[in-house]
PDB file of C-alpha atoms in Angstrom:
ATOM      1  CA  UNK A   1      38.373  97.883  82.371  1.00 93.00           C
ATOM      2  CA  UNK A   2      37.351  95.217  81.988  1.00 93.00           C
ATOM      3  CA  UNK A   3      34.115  97.154  79.597  1.00 92.00           C
ATOM      4  CA  UNK A   4      36.701  98.582  77.600  1.00 90.00           C
ATOM      5  CA  UNK A   5      36.832 102.031  78.894  1.00 91.00           C
ATOM      6  CA  UNK A   6      40.268 103.791  79.959  1.00 90.00           C
ATOM      7  CA  UNK A   7      40.918 103.780  83.383  1.00 92.00           C
ATOM      8  CA  UNK A   8      44.256 105.865  83.896  1.00 92.00           C
ATOM      9  CA  UNK A   9      45.891 107.539  81.847  1.00 88.00           C
ATOM     10  CA  UNK A  10      49.913 108.422  82.205  1.00 86.00           C
ATOM     11  CA  UNK A  11      51.137 112.026  80.119  1.00 85.00           C
ATOM     12  CA  UNK A  12      53.965 113.931  80.255  1.00 83.00           C
ATOM     13  CA  UNK A  13      53.702 117.984  80.385  1.00 76.00           C
ATOM     14  CA  UNK A  14      57.264 119.415  79.697  1.00 75.00           C
ATOM     15  CA  UNK A  15      59.334 118.170  82.910  1.00 78.00           C
ATOM     16  CA  UNK A  16      56.241 116.386  84.767  1.00 80.00           C
ATOM     17  CA  UNK A  17      54.101 112.924  84.820  1.00 85.00           C
ATOM     18  CA  UNK A  18      50.290 113.701  85.747  1.00 88.00           C
ATOM     19  CA  UNK A  19      48.093 110.691  86.148  1.00 91.00           C
ATOM     20  CA  UNK A  20      44.444 110.691  86.051  1.00 92.00           C
ATOM     21  CA  UNK A  21      41.837 107.874  86.844  1.00 93.00           C
ATOM     22  CA  UNK A  22      39.441 108.131  84.948  1.00 92.00           C
ATOM     23  CA  UNK A  23      35.398 106.095  86.155  1.00 92.00           C
ATOM     24  CA  UNK A  24      34.290 103.132  84.446  1.00 92.00           C
ATOM     25  CA  UNK A  25      31.987 104.934  81.896  1.00 88.00           C
ATOM     26  CA  UNK A  26      32.711 105.703  77.716  1.00 83.00           C
ATOM     27  CA  UNK A  27      30.935 108.745  78.353  1.00 82.00           C
ATOM     28  CA  UNK A  28      31.799 111.784  79.828  1.00 82.00           C
ATOM     29  CA  UNK A  29      33.831 109.831  82.521  1.00 86.00           C
ATOM     30  CA  UNK A  30      34.131 111.874  85.349  1.00 89.00           C
ATOM     31  CA  UNK A  31      37.638 112.161  86.733  1.00 91.00           C
ATOM     32  CA  UNK A  32      38.500 109.967  90.429  1.00 93.00           C
ATOM     33  CA  UNK A  33      42.371 111.464  91.100  1.00 93.00           C
ATOM     34  CA  UNK A  34      44.724 113.722  89.155  1.00 92.00           C
ATOM     35  CA  UNK A  35      48.000 113.374  90.897  1.00 93.00           C
ATOM     36  CA  UNK A  36      51.132 115.138  89.427  1.00 88.00           C
ATOM     37  CA  UNK A  37      55.130 114.184  89.697  1.00 85.00           C
ATOM     38  CA  UNK A  38      55.672 117.972  91.632  1.00 83.00           C
ATOM     39  CA  UNK A  39      53.904 116.992  94.951  1.00 85.00           C
ATOM     40  CA  UNK A  40      50.413 117.822  94.194  1.00 86.00           C
ATOM     41  CA  UNK A  41      47.408 115.301  94.250  1.00 91.00           C
ATOM     42  CA  UNK A  42      43.956 115.219  94.720  1.00 92.00           C
ATOM     43  CA  UNK A  43      41.623 111.981  94.940  1.00 94.00           C
ATOM     44  CA  UNK A  44      37.699 112.944  94.507  1.00 94.00           C
ATOM     45  CA  UNK A  45      34.294 111.179  95.880  1.00 93.00           C
ATOM     46  CA  UNK A  46      32.011 109.370  93.015  1.00 89.00           C
ATOM     47  CA  UNK A  47      30.263 112.562  93.974  1.00 86.00           C
ATOM     48  CA  UNK A  48      32.810 114.859  93.167  1.00 86.00           C
ATOM     49  CA  UNK A  49      33.336 116.427  96.149  1.00 88.00           C
ATOM     50  CA  UNK A  50      37.286 115.940  97.212  1.00 91.00           C
ATOM     51  CA  UNK A  51      38.247 112.559  98.917  1.00 94.00           C
ATOM     52  CA  UNK A  52      42.066 113.756  99.747  1.00 94.00           C
ATOM     53  CA  UNK A  53      44.328 117.292  98.633  1.00 92.00           C
ATOM     54  CA  UNK A  54      48.156 116.589  98.892  1.00 91.00           C
ATOM     55  CA  UNK A  55      50.582 119.866  98.196  1.00 86.00           C
ATOM     56  CA  UNK A  56      54.905 119.389  99.317  1.00 83.00           C
ATOM     57  CA  UNK A  57      54.096 120.390 102.507  1.00 82.00           C
ATOM     58  CA  UNK A  58      51.339 118.215 103.068  1.00 86.00           C
ATOM     59  CA  UNK A  59      47.689 116.925 102.354  1.00 89.00           C
ATOM     60  CA  UNK A  60      44.046 116.491 103.660  1.00 91.00           C
ATOM     61  CA  UNK A  61      42.027 113.272 104.126  1.00 93.00           C
ATOM     62  CA  UNK A  62      37.870 115.009 103.714  1.00 91.00           C
ATOM     63  CA  UNK A  63      34.395 113.324 104.298  1.00 90.00           C
ATOM     64  CA  UNK A  64      32.489 113.554 101.297  1.00 87.00           C
ATOM     65  CA  UNK A  65      30.705 116.340 103.506  1.00 84.00           C
ATOM     66  CA  UNK A  66      34.035 118.763 103.147  1.00 83.00           C
ATOM     67  CA  UNK A  67      34.835 118.065 106.538  1.00 85.00           C
ATOM     68  CA  UNK A  68      38.459 117.725 107.228  1.00 85.00           C
ATOM     69  CA  UNK A  69      38.979 113.972 108.784  1.00 88.00           C
ATOM     70  CA  UNK A  70      43.038 114.429 109.122  1.00 88.00           C
ATOM     71  CA  UNK A  71      46.038 116.895 108.686  1.00 88.00           C
ATOM     72  CA  UNK A  72      49.241 115.936 107.429  1.00 88.00           C
ATOM     73  CA  UNK A  73      53.029 117.791 106.800  1.00 85.00           C
ATOM     74  CA  UNK A  74      55.713 115.346 104.868  1.00 83.00           C
ATOM     75  CA  UNK A  75      59.080 114.789 107.275  1.00 76.00           C
ATOM     76  CA  UNK A  76      60.600 117.889 104.802  1.00 62.00           C
ATOM     77  CA  UNK A  77      58.748 119.986 105.494  1.00 52.00           C
ATOM     78  CA  UNK A  78      59.912 121.658 108.652  1.00 45.00           C
ATOM     79  CA  UNK A  79      59.104 125.344 107.654  1.00 45.00           C
ATOM     80  CA  UNK A  80      55.359 124.605 107.737  1.00 45.00           C
ATOM     81  CA  UNK A  81      53.703 127.191 110.350  1.00 46.00           C
ATOM     82  CA  UNK A  82      51.471 124.753 111.588  1.00 48.00           C
ATOM     83  CA  UNK A  83      52.799 121.807 113.932  1.00 48.00           C
ATOM     84  CA  UNK A  84      53.925 118.490 112.583  1.00 56.00           C
ATOM     85  CA  UNK A  85      51.379 115.912 111.968  1.00 70.00           C
ATOM     86  CA  UNK A  86      53.350 112.690 110.378  1.00 76.00           C
ATOM     87  CA  UNK A  87      50.920 110.737 108.367  1.00 84.00           C
ATOM     88  CA  UNK A  88      49.343 107.758 108.752  1.00 87.00           C
ATOM     89  CA  UNK A  89      49.545 105.595 105.690  1.00 92.00           C
ATOM     90  CA  UNK A  90      45.924 105.453 103.580  1.00 94.00           C
ATOM     91  CA  UNK A  91      44.259 103.391 101.730  1.00 95.00           C
ATOM     92  CA  UNK A  92      40.941 104.084  99.557  1.00 95.00           C
ATOM     93  CA  UNK A  93      39.456 102.270  96.612  1.00 95.00           C
ATOM     94  CA  UNK A  94      38.631 105.270  93.963  1.00 95.00           C
ATOM     95  CA  UNK A  95      36.204 101.869  92.728  1.00 94.00           C
ATOM     96  CA  UNK A  96      36.015  98.508  91.722  1.00 93.00           C
ATOM     97  CA  UNK A  97      39.617  98.384  90.496  1.00 95.00           C
ATOM     98  CA  UNK A  98      41.505 101.069  91.564  1.00 96.00           C
ATOM     99  CA  UNK A  99      42.739 101.621  95.244  1.00 95.00           C
ATOM    100  CA  UNK A 100      45.070 104.498  96.166  1.00 96.00           C
ATOM    101  CA  UNK A 101      47.650 104.122  98.692  1.00 95.00           C
ATOM    102  CA  UNK A 102      49.499 107.134 100.446  1.00 94.00           C
ATOM    103  CA  UNK A 103      53.192 105.063 102.952  1.00 93.00           C
ATOM    104  CA  UNK A 104      54.736 108.323 102.606  1.00 90.00           C
ATOM    105  CA  UNK A 105      56.166 111.689 100.078  1.00 89.00           C
ATOM    106  CA  UNK A 106      57.575 109.590  97.572  1.00 89.00           C
ATOM    107  CA  UNK A 107      55.809 106.042  97.945  1.00 92.00           C
ATOM    108  CA  UNK A 108      52.153 107.378  96.519  1.00 93.00           C
ATOM    109  CA  UNK A 109      50.696 103.446  94.646  1.00 94.00           C
ATOM    110  CA  UNK A 110      48.069 104.243  92.087  1.00 94.00           C
ATOM    111  CA  UNK A 111      47.232 100.526  91.662  1.00 94.00           C
ATOM    112  CA  UNK A 112      44.977  98.545  89.189  1.00 95.00           C
ATOM    113  CA  UNK A 113      43.582  95.462  89.404  1.00 94.00           C
ATOM    114  CA  UNK A 114      41.267  93.017  86.842  1.00 91.00           C
ATOM    115  CA  UNK A 115      40.755  89.633  85.989  1.00 88.00           C
ATOM    116  CA  UNK A 116      43.993  88.522  87.472  1.00 89.00           C
ATOM    117  CA  UNK A 117      46.538  91.074  86.789  1.00 90.00           C
ATOM    118  CA  UNK A 118      47.854  94.265  88.152  1.00 92.00           C
ATOM    119  CA  UNK A 119      50.177  97.378  87.478  1.00 92.00           C
ATOM    120  CA  UNK A 120      51.000  99.332  89.388  1.00 92.00           C
ATOM    121  CA  UNK A 121      52.197 102.916  89.244  1.00 89.00           C
ATOM    122  CA  UNK A 122      54.480 105.729  91.624  1.00 91.00           C
ATOM    123  CA  UNK A 123      53.915 108.837  91.541  1.00 89.00           C
ATOM    124  CA  UNK A 124      54.946 109.772  94.896  1.00 87.00           C
ATOM    125  CA  UNK A 125      57.818 112.766  94.655  1.00 83.00           C
ATOM    126  CA  UNK A 126      60.762 113.211  97.016  1.00 73.00           C
ATOM    127  CA  UNK A 127      60.929 116.846  97.659  1.00 63.00           C
ATOM    128  CA  UNK A 128      63.944 118.896  99.116  1.00 54.00           C
ATOM    129  CA  UNK A 129      62.501 122.268 101.005  1.00 49.00           C
ATOM    130  CA  UNK A 130      65.111 124.711 100.623  1.00 46.00           C
ATOM    131  CA  UNK A 131      64.298 128.036  99.769  1.00 41.00           C
ATOM    132  CA  UNK A 132      61.142 128.818 102.271  1.00 40.00           C
ATOM    133  CA  UNK A 133      59.765 131.525  99.696  1.00 41.00           C
ATOM    134  CA  UNK A 134      59.392 128.604  96.606  1.00 44.00           C
ATOM    135  CA  UNK A 135      56.923 126.614  99.353  1.00 44.00           C
ATOM    136  CA  UNK A 136      53.746 126.498  97.856  1.00 49.00           C
ATOM    137  CA  UNK A 137      50.353 127.378  99.997  1.00 48.00           C
ATOM    138  CA  UNK A 138      49.227 124.724 102.135  1.00 48.00           C
ATOM    139  CA  UNK A 139      46.189 122.496 100.712  1.00 51.00           C
ATOM    140  CA  UNK A 140      43.582 125.160 100.377  1.00 60.00           C
ATOM    141  CA  UNK A 141      40.017 125.776 102.697  1.00 69.00           C
ATOM    142  CA  UNK A 142      36.538 126.080 102.079  1.00 74.00           C
ATOM    143  CA  UNK A 143      34.179 128.275 102.290  1.00 78.00           C
ATOM    144  CA  UNK A 144      33.271 127.457 105.412  1.00 79.00           C
ATOM    145  CA  UNK A 145      36.730 126.742 107.031  1.00 80.00           C
ATOM    146  CA  UNK A 146      37.008 130.238 106.139  1.00 82.00           C
ATOM    147  CA  UNK A 147      34.164 131.672 107.099  1.00 83.00           C
ATOM    148  CA  UNK A 148      34.836 129.680 110.357  1.00 82.00           C
ATOM    149  CA  UNK A 149      38.048 131.888 111.174  1.00 83.00           C
ATOM    150  CA  UNK A 150      37.170 135.036 110.264  1.00 84.00           C
ATOM    151  CA  UNK A 151      34.215 134.538 112.969  1.00 84.00           C
ATOM    152  CA  UNK A 152      36.180 133.372 115.572  1.00 83.00           C
ATOM    153  CA  UNK A 153      38.784 136.504 115.188  1.00 81.00           C
ATOM    154  CA  UNK A 154      36.138 138.460 114.889  1.00 82.00           C
ATOM    155  CA  UNK A 155      34.637 137.535 117.964  1.00 83.00           C
ATOM    156  CA  UNK A 156      37.739 137.914 119.873  1.00 80.00           C
ATOM    157  CA  UNK A 157      39.005 141.621 118.918  1.00 77.00           C
ATOM    158  CA  UNK A 158      34.925 142.099 119.824  1.00 78.00           C
ATOM    159  CA  UNK A 159      35.846 141.005 123.757  1.00 75.00           C
ATOM    160  CA  UNK A 160      38.353 142.131 123.633  1.00 74.00           C
ATOM    161  CA  UNK A 161      37.049 146.155 122.793  1.00 74.00           C
ATOM    162  CA  UNK A 162      34.730 145.072 125.570  1.00 75.00           C
ATOM    163  CA  UNK A 163      37.637 145.038 127.683  1.00 70.00           C
ATOM    164  CA  UNK A 164      39.352 148.152 126.763  1.00 69.00           C
ATOM    165  CA  UNK A 165      35.722 149.712 127.298  1.00 70.00           C
ATOM    166  CA  UNK A 166      35.455 148.492 131.203  1.00 68.00           C
ATOM    167  CA  UNK A 167      39.147 149.058 131.706  1.00 66.00           C
ATOM    168  CA  UNK A 168      39.120 152.324 129.652  1.00 63.00           C
ATOM    169  CA  UNK A 169      36.290 154.160 129.802  1.00 62.00           C
ATOM    170  CA  UNK A 170      37.696 157.288 128.122  1.00 62.00           C
ATOM    171  CA  UNK A 171      36.840 157.040 124.427  1.00 60.00           C
ATOM    172  CA  UNK A 172      40.398 158.866 124.193  1.00 59.00           C
ATOM    173  CA  UNK A 173      42.447 156.303 125.886  1.00 56.00           C
ATOM    174  CA  UNK A 174      40.142 153.489 124.581  1.00 54.00           C
ATOM    175  CA  UNK A 175      40.994 154.488 120.564  1.00 57.00           C
ATOM    176  CA  UNK A 176      44.859 154.639 120.910  1.00 58.00           C
ATOM    177  CA  UNK A 177      45.122 150.590 122.573  1.00 62.00           C
ATOM    178  CA  UNK A 178      45.665 148.591 119.336  1.00 66.00           C
ATOM    179  CA  UNK A 179      44.325 144.915 119.253  1.00 68.00           C
ATOM    180  CA  UNK A 180      47.255 142.170 120.605  1.00 70.00           C
ATOM    181  CA  UNK A 181      49.440 140.924 118.257  1.00 69.00           C
ATOM    182  CA  UNK A 182      48.384 137.801 117.681  1.00 69.00           C
ATOM    183  CA  UNK A 183      45.035 138.671 116.484  1.00 71.00           C
ATOM    184  CA  UNK A 184      46.899 141.502 114.582  1.00 76.00           C
ATOM    185  CA  UNK A 185      48.836 138.028 112.855  1.00 75.00           C
ATOM    186  CA  UNK A 186      45.435 135.851 112.434  1.00 76.00           C
ATOM    187  CA  UNK A 187      43.899 138.540 110.844  1.00 79.00           C
ATOM    188  CA  UNK A 188      47.004 139.550 108.193  1.00 79.00           C
ATOM    189  CA  UNK A 189      47.009 135.251 108.040  1.00 77.00           C
ATOM    190  CA  UNK A 190      42.856 134.641 107.164  1.00 79.00           C
ATOM    191  CA  UNK A 191      43.137 137.429 104.449  1.00 78.00           C
ATOM    192  CA  UNK A 192      46.776 135.311 102.863  1.00 74.00           C
ATOM    193  CA  UNK A 193      44.820 132.298 103.036  1.00 77.00           C
ATOM    194  CA  UNK A 194      41.106 134.120 101.415  1.00 76.00           C
ATOM    195  CA  UNK A 195      44.149 135.309  99.297  1.00 71.00           C
ATOM    196  CA  UNK A 196      45.203 132.301  97.704  1.00 67.00           C
ATOM    197  CA  UNK A 197      41.789 129.908  98.250  1.00 73.00           C
ATOM    198  CA  UNK A 198      39.605 129.292  94.936  1.00 73.00           C
ATOM    199  CA  UNK A 199      36.477 131.966  96.700  1.00 77.00           C
ATOM    200  CA  UNK A 200      34.347 134.334  95.233  1.00 79.00           C
ATOM    201  CA  UNK A 201      35.255 137.998  95.111  1.00 78.00           C
ATOM    202  CA  UNK A 202      31.892 138.786  97.509  1.00 82.00           C
ATOM    203  CA  UNK A 203      33.158 135.729  99.668  1.00 82.00           C
ATOM    204  CA  UNK A 204      36.991 137.646 100.084  1.00 81.00           C
ATOM    205  CA  UNK A 205      34.871 140.829 100.280  1.00 83.00           C
ATOM    206  CA  UNK A 206      32.789 139.218 103.114  1.00 85.00           C
ATOM    207  CA  UNK A 207      35.417 137.648 104.751  1.00 83.00           C
ATOM    208  CA  UNK A 208      37.222 140.417 105.137  1.00 82.00           C
ATOM    209  CA  UNK A 209      34.897 143.037 107.292  1.00 83.00           C
ATOM    210  CA  UNK A 210      34.443 140.423 108.885  1.00 83.00           C
ATOM    211  CA  UNK A 211      37.728 140.465 110.346  1.00 78.00           C
ATOM    212  CA  UNK A 212      38.020 143.584 110.211  1.00 73.00           C
ATOM    213  CA  UNK A 213      35.269 144.819 112.352  1.00 55.00           C
TER     214      UNK A 213
END
């Protein structure tokens, strides 16, 4: 930065490059973004909240409250269970001097501008998906999103039970009826998301109890 503080640091860790953007401070400078050549990258708001999170499958753009604004998948993520949502070019300013332009998977430009001079770093990567089992998990969901999904499935299961009570008054018949396949699939998916998301064991147990009511 013009102040003399370190703005961008690019290091090599084993076989990948890591680009770290710091705020304009000498002491206790917060990290504003981390880009990895492996395809995983995260940008942060000044308050520390996640702004953009990307993996080799795609990414998501969040507001400062943690609510998802948009979500996209890269063209090569044909094995993703989610509907394909193409990327619309994104440009954000991390601060007065550092900007990030996301144009495609292999063109993610981190630019630094000061005193009439500019430096650019392309931290994009092109990852060919050849083995489904090797894919990393989708960008982690927030605690509120996981709870929302859990309560939604729980309510649907309760409605299904109520429907069963009306159609089969006999307890013996009703107990033999299993939930619909789509509810079982959604329950398993939520439990899987809990194991891959960075949440507390207490919340993980609570969500498990909610979806298995």
